[in-house]
Coordinates of C-alpha atoms in Angstrom, one line a residue:
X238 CA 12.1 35.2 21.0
X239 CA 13.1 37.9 23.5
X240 CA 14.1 41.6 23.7
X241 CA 16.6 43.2 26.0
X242 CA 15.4 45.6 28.4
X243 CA 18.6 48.0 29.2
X244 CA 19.0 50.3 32.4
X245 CA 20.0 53.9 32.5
X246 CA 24.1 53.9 31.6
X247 CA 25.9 56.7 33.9
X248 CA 29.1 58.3 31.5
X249 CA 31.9 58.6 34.2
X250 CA 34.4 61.7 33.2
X251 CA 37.8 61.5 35.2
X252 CA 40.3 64.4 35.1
X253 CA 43.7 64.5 35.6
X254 CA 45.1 67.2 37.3
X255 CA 48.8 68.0 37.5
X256 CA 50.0 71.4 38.9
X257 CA 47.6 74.7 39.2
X258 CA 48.2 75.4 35.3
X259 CA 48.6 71.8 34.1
X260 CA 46.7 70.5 31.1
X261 CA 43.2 68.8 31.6
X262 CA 43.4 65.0 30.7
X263 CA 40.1 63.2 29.6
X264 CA 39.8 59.7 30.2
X265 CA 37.4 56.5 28.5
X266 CA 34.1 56.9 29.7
X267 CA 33.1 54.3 32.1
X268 CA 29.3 53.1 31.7
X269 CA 27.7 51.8 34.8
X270 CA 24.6 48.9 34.0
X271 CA 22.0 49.4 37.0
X272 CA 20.1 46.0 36.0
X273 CA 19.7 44.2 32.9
X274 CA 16.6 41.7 32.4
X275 CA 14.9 40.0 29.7
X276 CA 11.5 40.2 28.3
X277 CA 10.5 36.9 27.1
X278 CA 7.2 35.5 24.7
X279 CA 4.9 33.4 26.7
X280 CA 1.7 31.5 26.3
X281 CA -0.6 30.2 29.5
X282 CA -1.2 26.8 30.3
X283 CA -5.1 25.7 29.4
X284 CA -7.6 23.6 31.4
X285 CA -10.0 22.1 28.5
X286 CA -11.7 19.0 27.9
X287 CA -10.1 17.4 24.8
X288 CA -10.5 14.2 22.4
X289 CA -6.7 13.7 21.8
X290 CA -6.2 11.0 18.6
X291 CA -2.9 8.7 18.6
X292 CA -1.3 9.4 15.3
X293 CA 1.3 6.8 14.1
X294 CA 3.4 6.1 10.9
X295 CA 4.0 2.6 10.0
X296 CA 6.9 1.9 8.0
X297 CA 7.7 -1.7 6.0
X298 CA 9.3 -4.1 8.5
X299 CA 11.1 -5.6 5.8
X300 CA 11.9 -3.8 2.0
X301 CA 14.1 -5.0 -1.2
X302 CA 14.3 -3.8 -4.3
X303 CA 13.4 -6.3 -7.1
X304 CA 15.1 -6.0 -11.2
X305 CA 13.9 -7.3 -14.1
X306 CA 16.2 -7.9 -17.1
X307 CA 15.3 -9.5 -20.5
X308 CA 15.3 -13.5 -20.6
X309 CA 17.2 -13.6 -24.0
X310 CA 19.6 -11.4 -26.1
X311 CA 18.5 -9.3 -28.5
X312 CA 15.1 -8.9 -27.6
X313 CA 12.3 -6.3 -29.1
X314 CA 9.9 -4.6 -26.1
X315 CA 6.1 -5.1 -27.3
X316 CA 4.2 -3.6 -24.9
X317 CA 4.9 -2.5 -21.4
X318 CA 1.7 -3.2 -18.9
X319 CA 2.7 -0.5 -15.9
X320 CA 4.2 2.4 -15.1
X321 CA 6.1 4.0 -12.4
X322 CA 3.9 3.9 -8.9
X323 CA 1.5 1.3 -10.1
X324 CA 0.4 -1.5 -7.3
X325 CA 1.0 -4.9 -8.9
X326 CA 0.0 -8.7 -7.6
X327 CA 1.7 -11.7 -8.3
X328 CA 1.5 -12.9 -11.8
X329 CA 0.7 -9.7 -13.1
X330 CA 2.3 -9.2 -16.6
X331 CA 5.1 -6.5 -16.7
X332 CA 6.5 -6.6 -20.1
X333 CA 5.8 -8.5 -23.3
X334 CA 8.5 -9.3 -26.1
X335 CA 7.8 -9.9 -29.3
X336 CA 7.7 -13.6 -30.4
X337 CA 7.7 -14.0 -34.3
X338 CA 5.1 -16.6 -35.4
X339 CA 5.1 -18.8 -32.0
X340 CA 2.1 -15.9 -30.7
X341 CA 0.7 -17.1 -34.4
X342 CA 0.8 -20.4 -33.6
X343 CA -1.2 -20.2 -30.7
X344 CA -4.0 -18.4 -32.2
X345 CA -4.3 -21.2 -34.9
X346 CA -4.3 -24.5 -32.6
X347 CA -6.7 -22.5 -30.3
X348 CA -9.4 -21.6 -33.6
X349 CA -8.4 -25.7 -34.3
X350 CA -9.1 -26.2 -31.0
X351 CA -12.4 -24.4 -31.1
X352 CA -13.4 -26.1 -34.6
X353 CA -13.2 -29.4 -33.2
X354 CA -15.9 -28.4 -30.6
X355 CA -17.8 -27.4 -32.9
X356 CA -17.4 -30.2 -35.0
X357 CA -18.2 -32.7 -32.4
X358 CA -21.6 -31.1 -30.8
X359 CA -22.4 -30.9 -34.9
X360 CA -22.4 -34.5 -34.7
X361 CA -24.2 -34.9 -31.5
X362 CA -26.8 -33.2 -32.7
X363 CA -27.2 -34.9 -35.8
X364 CA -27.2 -37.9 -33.9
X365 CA -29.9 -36.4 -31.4
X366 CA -32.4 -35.1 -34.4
X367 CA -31.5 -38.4 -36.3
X368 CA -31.3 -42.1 -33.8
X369 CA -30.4 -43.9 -37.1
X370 CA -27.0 -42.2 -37.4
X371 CA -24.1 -42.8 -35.7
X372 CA -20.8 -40.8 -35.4
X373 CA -19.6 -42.0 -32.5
X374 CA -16.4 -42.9 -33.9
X375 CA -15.7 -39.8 -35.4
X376 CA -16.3 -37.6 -32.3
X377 CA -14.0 -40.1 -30.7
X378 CA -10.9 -38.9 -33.1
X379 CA -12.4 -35.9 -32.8
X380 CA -11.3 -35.6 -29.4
X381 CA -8.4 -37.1 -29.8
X382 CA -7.0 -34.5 -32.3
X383 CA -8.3 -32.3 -29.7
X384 CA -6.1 -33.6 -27.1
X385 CA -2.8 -33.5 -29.5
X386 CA -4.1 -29.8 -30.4
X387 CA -3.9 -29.1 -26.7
X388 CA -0.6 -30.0 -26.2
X389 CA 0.6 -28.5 -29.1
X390 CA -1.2 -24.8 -27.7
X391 CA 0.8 -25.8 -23.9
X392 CA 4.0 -26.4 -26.4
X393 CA 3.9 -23.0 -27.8
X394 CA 2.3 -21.3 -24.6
X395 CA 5.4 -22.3 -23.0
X396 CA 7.8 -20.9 -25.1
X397 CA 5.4 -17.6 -25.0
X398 CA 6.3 -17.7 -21.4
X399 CA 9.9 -16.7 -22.4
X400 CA 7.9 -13.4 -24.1
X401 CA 6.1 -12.7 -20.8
X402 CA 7.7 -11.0 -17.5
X403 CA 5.6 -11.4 -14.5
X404 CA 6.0 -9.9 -11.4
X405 CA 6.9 -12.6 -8.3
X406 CA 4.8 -10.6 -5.3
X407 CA 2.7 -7.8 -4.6
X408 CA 4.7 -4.7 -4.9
X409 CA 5.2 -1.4 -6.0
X410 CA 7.2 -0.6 -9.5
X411 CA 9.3 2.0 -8.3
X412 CA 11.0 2.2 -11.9
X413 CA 10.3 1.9 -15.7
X414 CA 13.4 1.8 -17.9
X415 CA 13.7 4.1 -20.9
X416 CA 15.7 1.6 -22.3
X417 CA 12.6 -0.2 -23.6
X418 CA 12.3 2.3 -26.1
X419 CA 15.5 1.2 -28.0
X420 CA 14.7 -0.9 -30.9
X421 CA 16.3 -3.9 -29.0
X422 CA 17.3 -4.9 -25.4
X423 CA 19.9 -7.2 -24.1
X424 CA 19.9 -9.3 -20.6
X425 CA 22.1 -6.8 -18.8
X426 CA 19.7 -4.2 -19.3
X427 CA 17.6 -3.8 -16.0
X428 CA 14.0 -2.5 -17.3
X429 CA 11.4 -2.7 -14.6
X430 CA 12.4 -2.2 -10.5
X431 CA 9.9 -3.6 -8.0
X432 CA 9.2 -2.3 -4.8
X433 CA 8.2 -5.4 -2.3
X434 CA 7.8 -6.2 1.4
X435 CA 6.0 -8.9 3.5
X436 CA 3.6 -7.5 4.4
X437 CA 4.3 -6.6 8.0
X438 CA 4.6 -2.7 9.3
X439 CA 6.5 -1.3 12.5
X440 CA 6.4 1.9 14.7
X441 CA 8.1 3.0 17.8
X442 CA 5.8 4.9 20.0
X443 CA 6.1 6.4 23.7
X444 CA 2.4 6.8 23.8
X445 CA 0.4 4.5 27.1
X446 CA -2.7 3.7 24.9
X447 CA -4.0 0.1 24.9
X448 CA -3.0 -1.7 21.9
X449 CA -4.1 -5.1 22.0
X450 CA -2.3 -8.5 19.9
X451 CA -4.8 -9.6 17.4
X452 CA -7.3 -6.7 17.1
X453 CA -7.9 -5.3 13.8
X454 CA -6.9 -1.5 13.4
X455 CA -7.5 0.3 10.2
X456 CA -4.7 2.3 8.1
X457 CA -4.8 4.9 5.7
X458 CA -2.6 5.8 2.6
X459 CA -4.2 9.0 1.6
X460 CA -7.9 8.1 0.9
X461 CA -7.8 4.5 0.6
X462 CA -8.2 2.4 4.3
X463 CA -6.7 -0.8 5.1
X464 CA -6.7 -3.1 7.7
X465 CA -3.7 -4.1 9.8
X466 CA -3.9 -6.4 12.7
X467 CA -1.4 -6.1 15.8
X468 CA 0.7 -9.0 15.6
X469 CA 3.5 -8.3 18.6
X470 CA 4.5 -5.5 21.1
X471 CA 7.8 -5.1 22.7
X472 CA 8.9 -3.0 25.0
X473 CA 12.4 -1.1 25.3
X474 CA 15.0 -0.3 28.0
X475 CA 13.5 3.1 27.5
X476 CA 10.3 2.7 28.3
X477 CA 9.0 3.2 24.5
X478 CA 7.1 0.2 22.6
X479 CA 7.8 -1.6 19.3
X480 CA 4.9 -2.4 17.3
X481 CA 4.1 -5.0 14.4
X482 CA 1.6 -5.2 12.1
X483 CA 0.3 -7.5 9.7
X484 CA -1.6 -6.4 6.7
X485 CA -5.1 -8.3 6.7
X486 CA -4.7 -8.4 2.6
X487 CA -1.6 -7.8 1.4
X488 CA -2.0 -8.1 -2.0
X489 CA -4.9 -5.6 -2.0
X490 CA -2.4 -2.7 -0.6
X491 CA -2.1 0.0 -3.0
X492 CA 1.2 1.4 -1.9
X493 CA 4.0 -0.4 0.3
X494 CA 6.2 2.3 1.5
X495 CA 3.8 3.3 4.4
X496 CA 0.8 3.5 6.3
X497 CA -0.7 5.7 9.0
X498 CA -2.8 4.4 11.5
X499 CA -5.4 7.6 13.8
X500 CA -6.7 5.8 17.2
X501 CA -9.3 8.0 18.5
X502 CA -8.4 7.9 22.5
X503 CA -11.4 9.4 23.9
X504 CA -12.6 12.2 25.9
X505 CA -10.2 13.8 28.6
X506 CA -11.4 16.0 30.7
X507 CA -9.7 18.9 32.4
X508 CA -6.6 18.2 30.0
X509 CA -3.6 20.8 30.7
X510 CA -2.7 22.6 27.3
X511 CA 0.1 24.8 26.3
X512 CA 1.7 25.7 23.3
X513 CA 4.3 22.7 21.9
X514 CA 7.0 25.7 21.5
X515 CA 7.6 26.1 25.6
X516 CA 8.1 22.3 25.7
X517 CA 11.9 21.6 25.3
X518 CA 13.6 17.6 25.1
X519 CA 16.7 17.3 26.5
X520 CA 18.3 14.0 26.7
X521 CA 15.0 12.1 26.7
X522 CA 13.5 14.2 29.4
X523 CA 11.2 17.5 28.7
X524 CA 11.7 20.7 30.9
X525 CA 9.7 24.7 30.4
X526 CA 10.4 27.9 32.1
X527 CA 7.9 29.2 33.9
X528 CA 7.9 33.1 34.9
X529 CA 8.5 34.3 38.4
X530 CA 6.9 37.7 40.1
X531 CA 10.4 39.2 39.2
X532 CA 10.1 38.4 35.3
X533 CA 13.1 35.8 35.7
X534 CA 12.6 31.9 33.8
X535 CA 12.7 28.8 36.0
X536 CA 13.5 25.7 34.3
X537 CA 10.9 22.9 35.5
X538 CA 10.5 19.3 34.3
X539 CA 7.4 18.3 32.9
X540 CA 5.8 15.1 31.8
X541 CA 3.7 15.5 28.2
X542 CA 1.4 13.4 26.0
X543 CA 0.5 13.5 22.9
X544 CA 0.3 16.7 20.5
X545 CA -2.9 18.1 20.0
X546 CA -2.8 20.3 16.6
X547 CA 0.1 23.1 17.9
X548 CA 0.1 22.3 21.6
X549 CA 0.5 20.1 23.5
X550 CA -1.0 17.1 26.7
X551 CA 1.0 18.1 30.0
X552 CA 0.5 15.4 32.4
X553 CA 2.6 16.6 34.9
X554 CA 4.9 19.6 36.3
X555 CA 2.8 22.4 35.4
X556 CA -0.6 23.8 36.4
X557 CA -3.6 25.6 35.1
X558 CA -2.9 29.6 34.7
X559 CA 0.9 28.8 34.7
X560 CA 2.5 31.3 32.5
X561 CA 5.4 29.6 30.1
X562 CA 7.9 31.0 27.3
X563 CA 7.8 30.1 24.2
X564 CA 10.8 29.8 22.0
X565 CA 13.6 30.2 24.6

């Protein structure tokens, strides 16, 4: 932001003259500028002691989109177990379908199932309260039934499983259909979308701090923390570093699409401050304009660190008391 300061303009009048009686010609004024020089906004460069944090944003190293579409044709939704945002694990149910009598089924062998216990510590008892009695043999069938019962429940449950959609991984549903409130639904229709990733997080920072391979650093996702542990650095032809996470417990993440990670750095004293507006990037290096005695900008380069709330570290190329502008 600037304003123009403007010197004193000097109107020129020419005449032309021809003859002693000839007519008075009056030509374009002429304006003359004396000096011309800009007023600029400027902030001074602080000396303060500071505890600077390293803010980063992880972002899933690896992310696909998941669909789930009916097993069978002509299936009726009957009950839908999560909605858009929720966290899920694997083997979480999704969707249930209704299944005629084969849910009926089940319920029956598993209340035969149940019976026969009964029935068989009946008889144990009896046999306990009473030595002279013996129904050994019938607890014997009685178990036997109960192993036929079982496999007629693991029958049935298996077809239930045709019912059931479960989700695969841990994940994120990023979409609930509002197709499953149609009377019926068909294979092609897609009615859940899953959100999923592996687990590992990346960031490309410039920053020098000390990140070590296999240290535990915690992330935050709004108010819930998680831990991610460092599993490789790299570093590129420019000088900045790729980093990879690993979540400690995936499948205890409550959201996939990011994570933030705040590294307190420690104390710096007799830090150089100055407003982040008088830094300026150009082609991967950082210049500001410092002030002369005359009013006039100089272009210097400087060397920063890491943004403090609205200014910003200056390592390098400026001094205490230097006065900057700001928005050039």
């Amino acid at each position: 932001m600037h304003k123009r300061v403007i010197g004193i303009f000097t109107g020129v009048c020419i005449l032309a003259l021809t003859g002693c009686n000839a007519d008075k010609v009056e030509l374009e004024a002429v304006y003359i500028t004396p000096y011309e020089r800009e007023q600029y906004e400027t902030a001074v460069v602080e000396c303060v002691d500071v505890n600077p944090n390293l803010s980063i944003q992880l972002s899933p190293a690896e992310k696909h989109l998941v669909t789930y579409n009916p097993p069978k044709a002509e299936m009726e939704v009957d009950k839908v177990f999560v909605r858009e945002g929720d966290f899920v694990k694997p083997g979480d149910v999704l969707i249930t379908f209704k299944s005629g009598d084969i849910e009926d089924k089940v319920v029956e062998y598993r209340e035969e199932l149940e019976l026969q216990q009964l029935l068989i510590e009946h008889y144990e008892n009896m046999m306990l309260l009473n030595t002279e009695l013996d129904f050994r043999e019938d607890i014997e069938l009685l178990k036997k039934d109960m192993e036929i019962t079982k496999l007629y429940i693991a029958e049935e449950s298996a077809k239930m499983d045709e019912y059931t959609i479960r989700a695969e991984q841990a994940g994120v549903v990023e979409e609930v259909s509002e197709l499953m409130k149609m009377q019926k639904v068909n294979p092609s229709d897609r009615l859940i979308s899953l959100i999923y990733n592996n687990g590992e997080y990346r960031a490309t920072i410039s920053d020098d701090y000390p990140f070590e391979v296999g240290k535990v650093y915690e992330g935050v996702y709004n108010d819930d923390n998680y831990e991610v542990t460092l599993i490789s650095e790299e570093v590129t032809e420019n000088g900045n570093r790729n980093l990879t996470f690993k979540a400690v417990n995936h499948n205890s993440i409550m959201r996939v699409n990011f994570l933030h990670l705040t590294i307190e750095k420690g104390e710096i004293s007799d830090a150089l401050l100055v407003n982040k507006k008088a830094v300026t990037e150009l082609k991967g290096k950082y210049y500001a304009f410092t002030l002369n005695e005359s009013g006039f900008k100089q272009g210097v380069e400087v060397e920063v660190g890491e943004e403090i709330g609205d200014k910003i570290l200056i390592k390098s190329g400026l001094k205490a008391g230097d006065r900057v502008v700001v928005n050039q």
